[in-house]
Short mmCIF file of C-alpha atoms in Angstrom, two decimals:
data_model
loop_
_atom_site.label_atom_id
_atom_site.label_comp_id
_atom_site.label_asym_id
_atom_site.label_seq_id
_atom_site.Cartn_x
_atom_site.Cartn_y
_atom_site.Cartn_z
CA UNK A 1 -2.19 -16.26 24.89
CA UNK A 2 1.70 -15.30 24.23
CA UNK A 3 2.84 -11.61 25.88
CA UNK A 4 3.71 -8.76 23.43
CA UNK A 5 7.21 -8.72 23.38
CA UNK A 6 9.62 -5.84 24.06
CA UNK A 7 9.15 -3.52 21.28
CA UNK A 8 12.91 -3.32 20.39
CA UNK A 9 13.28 -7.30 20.37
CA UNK A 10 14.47 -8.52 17.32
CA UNK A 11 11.65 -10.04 14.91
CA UNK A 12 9.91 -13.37 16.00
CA UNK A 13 8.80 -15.41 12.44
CA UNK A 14 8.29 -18.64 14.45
CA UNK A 15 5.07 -19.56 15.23
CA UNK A 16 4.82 -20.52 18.99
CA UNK A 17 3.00 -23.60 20.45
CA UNK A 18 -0.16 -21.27 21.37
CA UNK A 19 -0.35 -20.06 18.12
CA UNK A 20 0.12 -23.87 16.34
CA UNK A 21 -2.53 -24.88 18.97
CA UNK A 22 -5.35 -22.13 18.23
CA UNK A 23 -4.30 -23.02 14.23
CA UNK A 24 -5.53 -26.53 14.62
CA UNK A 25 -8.81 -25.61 16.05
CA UNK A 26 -9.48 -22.93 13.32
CA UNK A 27 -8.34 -25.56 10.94
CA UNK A 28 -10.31 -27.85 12.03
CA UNK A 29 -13.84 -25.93 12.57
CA UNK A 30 -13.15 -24.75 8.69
CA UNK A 31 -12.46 -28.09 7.86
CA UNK A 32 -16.14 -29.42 9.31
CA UNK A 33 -18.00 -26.39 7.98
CA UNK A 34 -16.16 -24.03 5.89
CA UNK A 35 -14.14 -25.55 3.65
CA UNK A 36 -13.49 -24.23 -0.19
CA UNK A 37 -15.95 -26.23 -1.72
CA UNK A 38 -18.29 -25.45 0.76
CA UNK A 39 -17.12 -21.19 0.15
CA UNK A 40 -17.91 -22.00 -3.75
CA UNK A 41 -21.70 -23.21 -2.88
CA UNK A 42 -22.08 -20.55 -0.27
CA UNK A 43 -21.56 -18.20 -2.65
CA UNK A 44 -23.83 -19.52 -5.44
CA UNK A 45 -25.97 -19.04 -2.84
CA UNK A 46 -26.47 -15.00 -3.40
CA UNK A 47 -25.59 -15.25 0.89
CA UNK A 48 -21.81 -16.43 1.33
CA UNK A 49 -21.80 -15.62 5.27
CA UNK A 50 -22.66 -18.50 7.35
CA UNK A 51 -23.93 -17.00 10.60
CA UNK A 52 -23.71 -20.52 12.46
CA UNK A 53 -19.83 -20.33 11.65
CA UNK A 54 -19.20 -17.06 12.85
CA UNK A 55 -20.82 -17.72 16.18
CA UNK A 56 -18.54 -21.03 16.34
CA UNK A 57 -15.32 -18.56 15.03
CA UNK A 58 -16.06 -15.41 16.89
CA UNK A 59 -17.44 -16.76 20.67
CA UNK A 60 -16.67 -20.39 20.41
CA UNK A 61 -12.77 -20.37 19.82
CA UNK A 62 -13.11 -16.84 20.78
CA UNK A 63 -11.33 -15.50 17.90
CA UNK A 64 -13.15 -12.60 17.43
CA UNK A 65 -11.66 -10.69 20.71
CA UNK A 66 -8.03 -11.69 20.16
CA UNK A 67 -7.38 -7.90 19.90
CA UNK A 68 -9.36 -6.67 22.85
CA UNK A 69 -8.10 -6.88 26.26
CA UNK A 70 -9.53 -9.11 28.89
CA UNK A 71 -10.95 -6.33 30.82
CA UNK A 72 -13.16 -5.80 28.12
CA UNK A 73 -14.18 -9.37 27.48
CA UNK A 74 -11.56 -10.25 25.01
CA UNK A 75 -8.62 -12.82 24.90
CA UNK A 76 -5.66 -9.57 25.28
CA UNK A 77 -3.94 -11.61 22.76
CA UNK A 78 -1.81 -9.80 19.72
CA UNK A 79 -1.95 -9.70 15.82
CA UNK A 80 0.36 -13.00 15.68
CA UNK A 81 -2.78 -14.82 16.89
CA UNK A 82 -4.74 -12.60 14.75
CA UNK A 83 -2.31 -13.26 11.74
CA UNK A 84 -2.98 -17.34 12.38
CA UNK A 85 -7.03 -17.28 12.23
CA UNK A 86 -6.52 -15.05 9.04
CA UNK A 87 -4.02 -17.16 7.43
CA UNK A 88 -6.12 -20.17 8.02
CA UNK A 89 -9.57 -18.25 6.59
CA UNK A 90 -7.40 -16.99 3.21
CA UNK A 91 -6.97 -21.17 3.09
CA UNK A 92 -10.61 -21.42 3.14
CA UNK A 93 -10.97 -18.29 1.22
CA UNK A 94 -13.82 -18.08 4.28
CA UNK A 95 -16.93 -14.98 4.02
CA UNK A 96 -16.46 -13.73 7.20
CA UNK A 97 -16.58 -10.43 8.88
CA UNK A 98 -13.25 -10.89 10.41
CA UNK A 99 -10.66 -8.51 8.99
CA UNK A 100 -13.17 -5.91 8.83
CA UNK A 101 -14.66 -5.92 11.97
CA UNK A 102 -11.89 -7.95 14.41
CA UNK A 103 -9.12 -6.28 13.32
CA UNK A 104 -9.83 -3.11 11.17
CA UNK A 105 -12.89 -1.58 13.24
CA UNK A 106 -11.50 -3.13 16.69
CA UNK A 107 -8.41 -1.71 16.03
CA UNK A 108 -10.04 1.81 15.28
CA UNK A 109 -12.00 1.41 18.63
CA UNK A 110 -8.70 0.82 20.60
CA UNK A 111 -7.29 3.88 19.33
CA UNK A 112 -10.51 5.58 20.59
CA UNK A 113 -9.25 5.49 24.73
CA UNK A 114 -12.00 2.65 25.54
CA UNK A 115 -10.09 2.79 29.27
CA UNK A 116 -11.28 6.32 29.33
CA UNK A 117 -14.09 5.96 32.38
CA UNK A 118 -16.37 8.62 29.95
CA UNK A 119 -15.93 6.50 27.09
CA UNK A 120 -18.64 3.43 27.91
CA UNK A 121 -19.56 3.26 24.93
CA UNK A 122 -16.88 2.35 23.30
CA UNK A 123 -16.25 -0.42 25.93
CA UNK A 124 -19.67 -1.99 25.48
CA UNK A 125 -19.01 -1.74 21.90
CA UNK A 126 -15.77 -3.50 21.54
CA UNK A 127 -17.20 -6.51 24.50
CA UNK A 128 -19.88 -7.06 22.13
CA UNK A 129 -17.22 -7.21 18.89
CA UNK A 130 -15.31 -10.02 21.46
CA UNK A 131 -17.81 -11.77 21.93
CA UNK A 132 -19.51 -12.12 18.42
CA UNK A 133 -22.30 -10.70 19.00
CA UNK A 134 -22.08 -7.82 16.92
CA UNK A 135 -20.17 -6.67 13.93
CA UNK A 136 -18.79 -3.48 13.07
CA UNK A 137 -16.90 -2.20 10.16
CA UNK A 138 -14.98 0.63 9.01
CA UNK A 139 -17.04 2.43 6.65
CA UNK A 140 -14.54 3.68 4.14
CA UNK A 141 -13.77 2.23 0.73
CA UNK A 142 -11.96 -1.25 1.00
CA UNK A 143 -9.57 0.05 -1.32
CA UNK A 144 -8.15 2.91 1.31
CA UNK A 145 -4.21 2.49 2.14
CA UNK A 146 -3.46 3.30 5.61
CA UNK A 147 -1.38 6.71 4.30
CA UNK A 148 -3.80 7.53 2.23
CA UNK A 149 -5.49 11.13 2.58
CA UNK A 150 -9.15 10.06 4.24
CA UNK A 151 -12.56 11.03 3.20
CA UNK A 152 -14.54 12.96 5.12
CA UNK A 153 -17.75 14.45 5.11
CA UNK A 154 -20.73 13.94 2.43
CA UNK A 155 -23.16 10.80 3.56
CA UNK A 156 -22.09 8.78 1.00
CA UNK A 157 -18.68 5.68 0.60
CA UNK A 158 -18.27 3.37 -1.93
CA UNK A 159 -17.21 -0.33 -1.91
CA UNK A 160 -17.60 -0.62 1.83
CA UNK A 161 -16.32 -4.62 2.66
CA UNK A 162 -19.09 -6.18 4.53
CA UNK A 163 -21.04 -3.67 5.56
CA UNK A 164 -24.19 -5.99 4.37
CA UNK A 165 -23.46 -7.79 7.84
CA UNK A 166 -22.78 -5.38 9.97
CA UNK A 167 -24.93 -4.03 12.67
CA UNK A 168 -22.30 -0.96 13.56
CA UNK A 169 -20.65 1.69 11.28
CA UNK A 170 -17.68 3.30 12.15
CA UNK A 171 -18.35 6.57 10.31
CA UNK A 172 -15.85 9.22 9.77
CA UNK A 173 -16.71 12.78 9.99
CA UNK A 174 -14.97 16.07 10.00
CA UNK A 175 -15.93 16.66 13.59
CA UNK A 176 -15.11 13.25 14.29
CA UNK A 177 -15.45 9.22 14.41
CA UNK A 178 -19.24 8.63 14.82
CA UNK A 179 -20.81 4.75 15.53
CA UNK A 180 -23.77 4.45 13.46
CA UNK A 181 -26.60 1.50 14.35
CA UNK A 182 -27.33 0.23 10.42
CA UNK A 183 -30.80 0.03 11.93
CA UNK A 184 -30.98 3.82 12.40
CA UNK A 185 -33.22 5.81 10.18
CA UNK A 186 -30.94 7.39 7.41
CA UNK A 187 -28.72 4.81 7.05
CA UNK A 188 -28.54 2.89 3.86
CA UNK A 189 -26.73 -0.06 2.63
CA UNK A 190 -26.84 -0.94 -0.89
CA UNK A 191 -25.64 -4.32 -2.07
CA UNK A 192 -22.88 -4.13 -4.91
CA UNK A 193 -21.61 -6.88 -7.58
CA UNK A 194 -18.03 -7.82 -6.48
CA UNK A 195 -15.65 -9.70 -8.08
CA UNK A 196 -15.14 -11.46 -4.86
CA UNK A 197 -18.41 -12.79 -4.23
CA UNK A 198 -16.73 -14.18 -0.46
CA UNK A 199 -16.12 -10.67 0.55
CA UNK A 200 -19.46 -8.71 -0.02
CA UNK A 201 -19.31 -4.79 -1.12
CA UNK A 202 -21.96 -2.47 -0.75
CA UNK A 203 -22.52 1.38 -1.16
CA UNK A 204 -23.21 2.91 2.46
CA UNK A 205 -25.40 6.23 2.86
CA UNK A 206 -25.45 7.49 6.63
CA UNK A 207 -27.73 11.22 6.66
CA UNK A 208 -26.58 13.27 9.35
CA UNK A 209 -27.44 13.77 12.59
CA UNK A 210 -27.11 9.50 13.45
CA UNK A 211 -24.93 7.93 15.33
CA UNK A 212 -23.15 8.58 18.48
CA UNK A 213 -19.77 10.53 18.35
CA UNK A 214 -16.99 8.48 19.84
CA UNK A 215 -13.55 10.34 19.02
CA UNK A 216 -12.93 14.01 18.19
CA UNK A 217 -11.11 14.88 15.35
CA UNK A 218 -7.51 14.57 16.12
CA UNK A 219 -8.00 11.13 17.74
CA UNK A 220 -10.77 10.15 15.19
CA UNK A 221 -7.82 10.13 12.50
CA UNK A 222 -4.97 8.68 14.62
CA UNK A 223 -7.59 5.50 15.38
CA UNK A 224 -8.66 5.28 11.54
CA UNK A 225 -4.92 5.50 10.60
CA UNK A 226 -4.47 2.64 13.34
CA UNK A 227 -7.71 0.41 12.31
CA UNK A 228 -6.11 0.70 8.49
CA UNK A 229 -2.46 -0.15 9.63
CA UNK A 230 -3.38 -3.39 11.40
CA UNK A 231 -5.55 -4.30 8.50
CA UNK A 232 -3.09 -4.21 5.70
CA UNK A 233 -0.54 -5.71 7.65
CA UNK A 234 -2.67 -8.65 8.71
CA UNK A 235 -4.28 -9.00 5.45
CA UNK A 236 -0.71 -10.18 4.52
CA UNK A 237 -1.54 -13.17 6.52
CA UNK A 238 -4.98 -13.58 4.88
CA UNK A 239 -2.96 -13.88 1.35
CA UNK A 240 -0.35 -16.47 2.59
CA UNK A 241 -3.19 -18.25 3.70
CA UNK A 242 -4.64 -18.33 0.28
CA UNK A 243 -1.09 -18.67 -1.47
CA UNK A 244 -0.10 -21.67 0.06
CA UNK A 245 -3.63 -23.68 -0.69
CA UNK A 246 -3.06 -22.58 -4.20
CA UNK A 247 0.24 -24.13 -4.13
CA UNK A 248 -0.71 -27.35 -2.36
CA UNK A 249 -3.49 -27.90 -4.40
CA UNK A 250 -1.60 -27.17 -7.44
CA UNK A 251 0.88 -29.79 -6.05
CA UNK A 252 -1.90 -32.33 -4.91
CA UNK A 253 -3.40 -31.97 -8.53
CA UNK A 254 0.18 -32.37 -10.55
CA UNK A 255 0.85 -35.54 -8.61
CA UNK A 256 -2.17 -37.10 -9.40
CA UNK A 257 -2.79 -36.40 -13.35
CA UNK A 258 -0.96 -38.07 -15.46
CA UNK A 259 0.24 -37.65 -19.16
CA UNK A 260 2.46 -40.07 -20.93
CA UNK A 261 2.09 -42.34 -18.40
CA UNK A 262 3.64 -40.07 -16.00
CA UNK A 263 2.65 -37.50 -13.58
CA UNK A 264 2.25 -34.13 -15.00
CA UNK A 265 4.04 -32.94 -12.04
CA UNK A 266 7.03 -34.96 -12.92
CA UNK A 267 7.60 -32.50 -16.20
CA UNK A 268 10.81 -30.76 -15.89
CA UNK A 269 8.80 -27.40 -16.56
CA UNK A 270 5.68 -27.86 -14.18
CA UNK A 271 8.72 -28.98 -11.60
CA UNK A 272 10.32 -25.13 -12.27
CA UNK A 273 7.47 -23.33 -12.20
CA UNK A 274 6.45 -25.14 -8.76
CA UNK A 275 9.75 -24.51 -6.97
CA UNK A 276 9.92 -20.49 -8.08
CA UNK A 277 6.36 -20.06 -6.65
CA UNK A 278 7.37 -22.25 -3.36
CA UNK A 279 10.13 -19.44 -3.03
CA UNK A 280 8.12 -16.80 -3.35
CA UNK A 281 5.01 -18.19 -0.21
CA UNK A 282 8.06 -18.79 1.74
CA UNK A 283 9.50 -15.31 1.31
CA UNK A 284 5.77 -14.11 1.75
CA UNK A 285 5.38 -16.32 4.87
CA UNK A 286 8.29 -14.14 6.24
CA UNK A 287 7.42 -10.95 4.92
CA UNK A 288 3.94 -11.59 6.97
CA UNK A 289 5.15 -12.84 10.11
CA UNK A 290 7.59 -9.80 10.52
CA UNK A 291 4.54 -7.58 9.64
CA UNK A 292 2.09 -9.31 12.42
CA UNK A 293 5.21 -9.18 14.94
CA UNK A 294 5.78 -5.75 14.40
CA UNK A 295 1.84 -4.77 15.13
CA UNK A 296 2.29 -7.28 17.84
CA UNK A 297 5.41 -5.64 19.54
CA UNK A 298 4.37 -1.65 18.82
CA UNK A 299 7.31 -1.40 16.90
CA UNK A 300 8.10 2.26 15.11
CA UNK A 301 9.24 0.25 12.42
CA UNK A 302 5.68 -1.41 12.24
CA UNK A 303 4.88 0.99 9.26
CA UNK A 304 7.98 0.00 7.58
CA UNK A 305 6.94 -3.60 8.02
CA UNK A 306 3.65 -3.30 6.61
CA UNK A 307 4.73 -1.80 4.01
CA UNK A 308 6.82 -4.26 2.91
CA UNK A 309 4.12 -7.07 3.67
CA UNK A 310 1.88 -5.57 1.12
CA UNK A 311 3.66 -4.64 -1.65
CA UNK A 312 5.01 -8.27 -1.59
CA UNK A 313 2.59 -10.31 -0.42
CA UNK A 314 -0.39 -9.46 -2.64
CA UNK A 315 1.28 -9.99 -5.88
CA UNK A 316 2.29 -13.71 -4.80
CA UNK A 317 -1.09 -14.26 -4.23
CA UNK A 318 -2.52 -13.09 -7.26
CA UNK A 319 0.74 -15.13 -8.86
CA UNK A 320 -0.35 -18.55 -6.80
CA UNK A 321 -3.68 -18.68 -7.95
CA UNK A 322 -3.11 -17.95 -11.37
CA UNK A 323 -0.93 -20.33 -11.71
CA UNK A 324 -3.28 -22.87 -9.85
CA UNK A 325 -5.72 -22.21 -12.04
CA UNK A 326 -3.26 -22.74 -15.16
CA UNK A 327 -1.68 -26.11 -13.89
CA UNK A 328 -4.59 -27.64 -13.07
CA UNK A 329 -5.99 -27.56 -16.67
CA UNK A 330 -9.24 -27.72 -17.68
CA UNK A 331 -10.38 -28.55 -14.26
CA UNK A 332 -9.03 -25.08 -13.23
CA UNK A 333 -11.36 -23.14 -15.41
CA UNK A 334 -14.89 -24.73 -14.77
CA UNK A 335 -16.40 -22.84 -12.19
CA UNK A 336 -16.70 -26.43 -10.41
CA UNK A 337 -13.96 -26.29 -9.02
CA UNK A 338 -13.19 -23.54 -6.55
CA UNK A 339 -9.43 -22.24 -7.93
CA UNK A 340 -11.67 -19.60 -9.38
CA UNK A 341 -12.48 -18.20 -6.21
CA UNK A 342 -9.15 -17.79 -5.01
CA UNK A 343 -8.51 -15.67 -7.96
CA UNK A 344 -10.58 -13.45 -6.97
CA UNK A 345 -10.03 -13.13 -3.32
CA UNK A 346 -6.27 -12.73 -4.14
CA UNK A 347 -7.16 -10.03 -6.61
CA UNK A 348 -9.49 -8.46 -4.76
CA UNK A 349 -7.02 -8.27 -1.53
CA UNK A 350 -4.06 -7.03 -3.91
CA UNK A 351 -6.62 -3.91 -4.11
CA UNK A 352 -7.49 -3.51 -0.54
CA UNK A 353 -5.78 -1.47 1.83
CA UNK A 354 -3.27 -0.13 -0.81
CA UNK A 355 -2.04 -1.59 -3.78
CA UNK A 356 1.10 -2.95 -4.38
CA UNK A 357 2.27 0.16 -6.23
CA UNK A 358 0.94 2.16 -3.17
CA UNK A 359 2.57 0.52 -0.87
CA UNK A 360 5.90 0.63 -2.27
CA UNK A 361 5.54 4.32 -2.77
CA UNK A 362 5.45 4.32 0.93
CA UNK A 363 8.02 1.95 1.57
CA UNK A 364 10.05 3.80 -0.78
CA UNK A 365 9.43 7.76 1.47
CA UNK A 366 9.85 5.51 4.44
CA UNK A 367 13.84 4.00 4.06
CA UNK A 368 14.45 7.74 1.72
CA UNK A 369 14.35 6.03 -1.69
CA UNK A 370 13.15 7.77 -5.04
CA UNK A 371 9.57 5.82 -5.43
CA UNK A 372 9.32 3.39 -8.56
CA UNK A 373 9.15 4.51 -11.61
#
């Protein structure tokens, strides 16, 4: 796996040949088992998560551990590589555990001192996150920014992203950052009815005394802060990912129908509407490569970059599938066809980890700059 770079280097937006190479093997395991159609009947299902892909994901291209250092049992890779899998799982619009637990919950673990000799725990935790064989998630609303002011205390959180497959909750207290089995008695997890039926929300009820504390309060905060940062700037990734299938299916489909005894594609209008939403997955390619880099690197400007990611990136999501949806007709609004689903994963991700608005609130106190109106 590529080296962090100096964290003063200038930005890196190229992908490098490690990074193209572990894209093709996501690509293609998706491809074989994962691919939109197959999200759309996985999640007709009532179950969208296929465990039999994770395994594959998470221990067989060893995605799951590109965050955790190889003394722990992971790959000591960085978010670029991190930013790939989740760009190629927003293609997919994939249900998997993967933003939740390998980047927002490993994350938070990392910020916890796992190196510390007294802090075992936390190792054998994150080697089994690495490896796949356990998941563990974050349990605060999926809708927290990373600046936001965290909740603490009372048993219950609402709209908790995948906590219906985790095993591990990282609970946050006011004496600390607790891991909770989901097993353990007082510990509920109540299915909810999400608009994005790909990334399951539940309500979460954890009765004190469980769980094991794993961070006092001072660090408990710095790692959720951390956990949240990487997440929304990643996520970025996630919503290229699902941006540019939107616009080459939207392409694909445009080419193919015809009107008039043309292509529909070939209209002067579908051909302007095309090109402005090209601009805008290119400029959110960058946008999200700059992000991952910055994470990748330890920049100080990494907030900044983030930042920037989100309150950019989310919207041309939401934009590229609703115009996929549009363009492709009639086709677009049968639930046959899987557009719909993008919809709502790019809607649902334009709420999680910030809004748009939110973010540029903070980009706007970061550079000094009234905030929007």
């Amino acid at each position: 796996m590529s080296a962090r770079p100096p964290a003063d280097a200038s930005p890196d937006l190229l992908y490098s040949d490690t990074e193209d190479d572990l894209r093709a093997a996501v690509r293609s395991l998706l491809t074989d088992r994962a691919d939109v159609s197959a999200a759309l009947a996985r999640a007709e299902s009532g179950d969208p998560y296929d465990t039999g892909l994770w395994t594959s994901l998470a221990a067989g291209i060893g995605a799951a551990g590109l965050l955790v250092p190889q003394e722990l049992g992971g790959q000591g890779a960085s978010h670029r590589e991190a930013a790939v899998v989740l760009e190629e799982l927003g293609r997919g619009v994939t249900a998997a555990p993967y933003l939740t637990s390998s980047v927002v919950a490993t994350e938070t673990l990392l910020g916890c001192d796992p190196g510390n000799a007294a802090h075992t725990d936390i190792a054998g935790l994150l080697t089994a996150l690495a490896t796949g064989h356990r998941v563990a998630v974050l349990a605060l609303p999926l809708t927290t920014a990373p600046d936001a002011k965290l909740p603490v205390g009372g048993p219950g959180v609402t709209g908790v992203a995948d906590a219906v497959r985790a095993d591990v909750l990282l609970v946050l207290r006011e004496d600390g950052l607790y891991a909770v089995e989901t097993a353990s008695p007082g510990v509920t997890v109540d299915p909810l009815t999400p608009l994005d039926l790909t990334r399951p929300l539940a309500d979460v009820t954890v009765e004190e005394p469980a769980g094991l504390r794993i961070a006092a309060p001072p660090v408990a905060e710095a790692a959720v802060r951390r956990g949240l940062l990487a997440g929304a700037g990643l996520l970025a990734s996630e919503q290229l990912g699902l941006a540019e299938w939107c616009l080459e299916e939207t392409v694909r489909h445009t080419r193919a129908r015809h009107q008039f005894n043309r292509p529909v594609g070939s209209f002067q209008a579908l051909k302007h509407r095309m090109a402005q939403l090209w601009l805008e997955v290119v400029s959110a390619r960058a946008a999200a490569r700059n992000a991952a880099d910055a994470l990748a690197a330890g920049s100080p400007e990494a907030p900044l970059a983030v930042a920037l990611a989100q309150a950019y990136c989310g919207r041309v999501a939401v934009h590229a599938a609703e115009e996929c949806v549009q363009l492709l007709g009639g086709i677009g609004m049968t639930w046959e066809h899987p557009a719909h689903l993008a919809l709502k994963r790019a809607k649902s991700d334009e709420l999680a980890l910030g809004s748009p608005g939110r973010h540029k609130e903070t980009l706007s106190a970061l550079v000094g700059l009234p905030g929007p109106e």
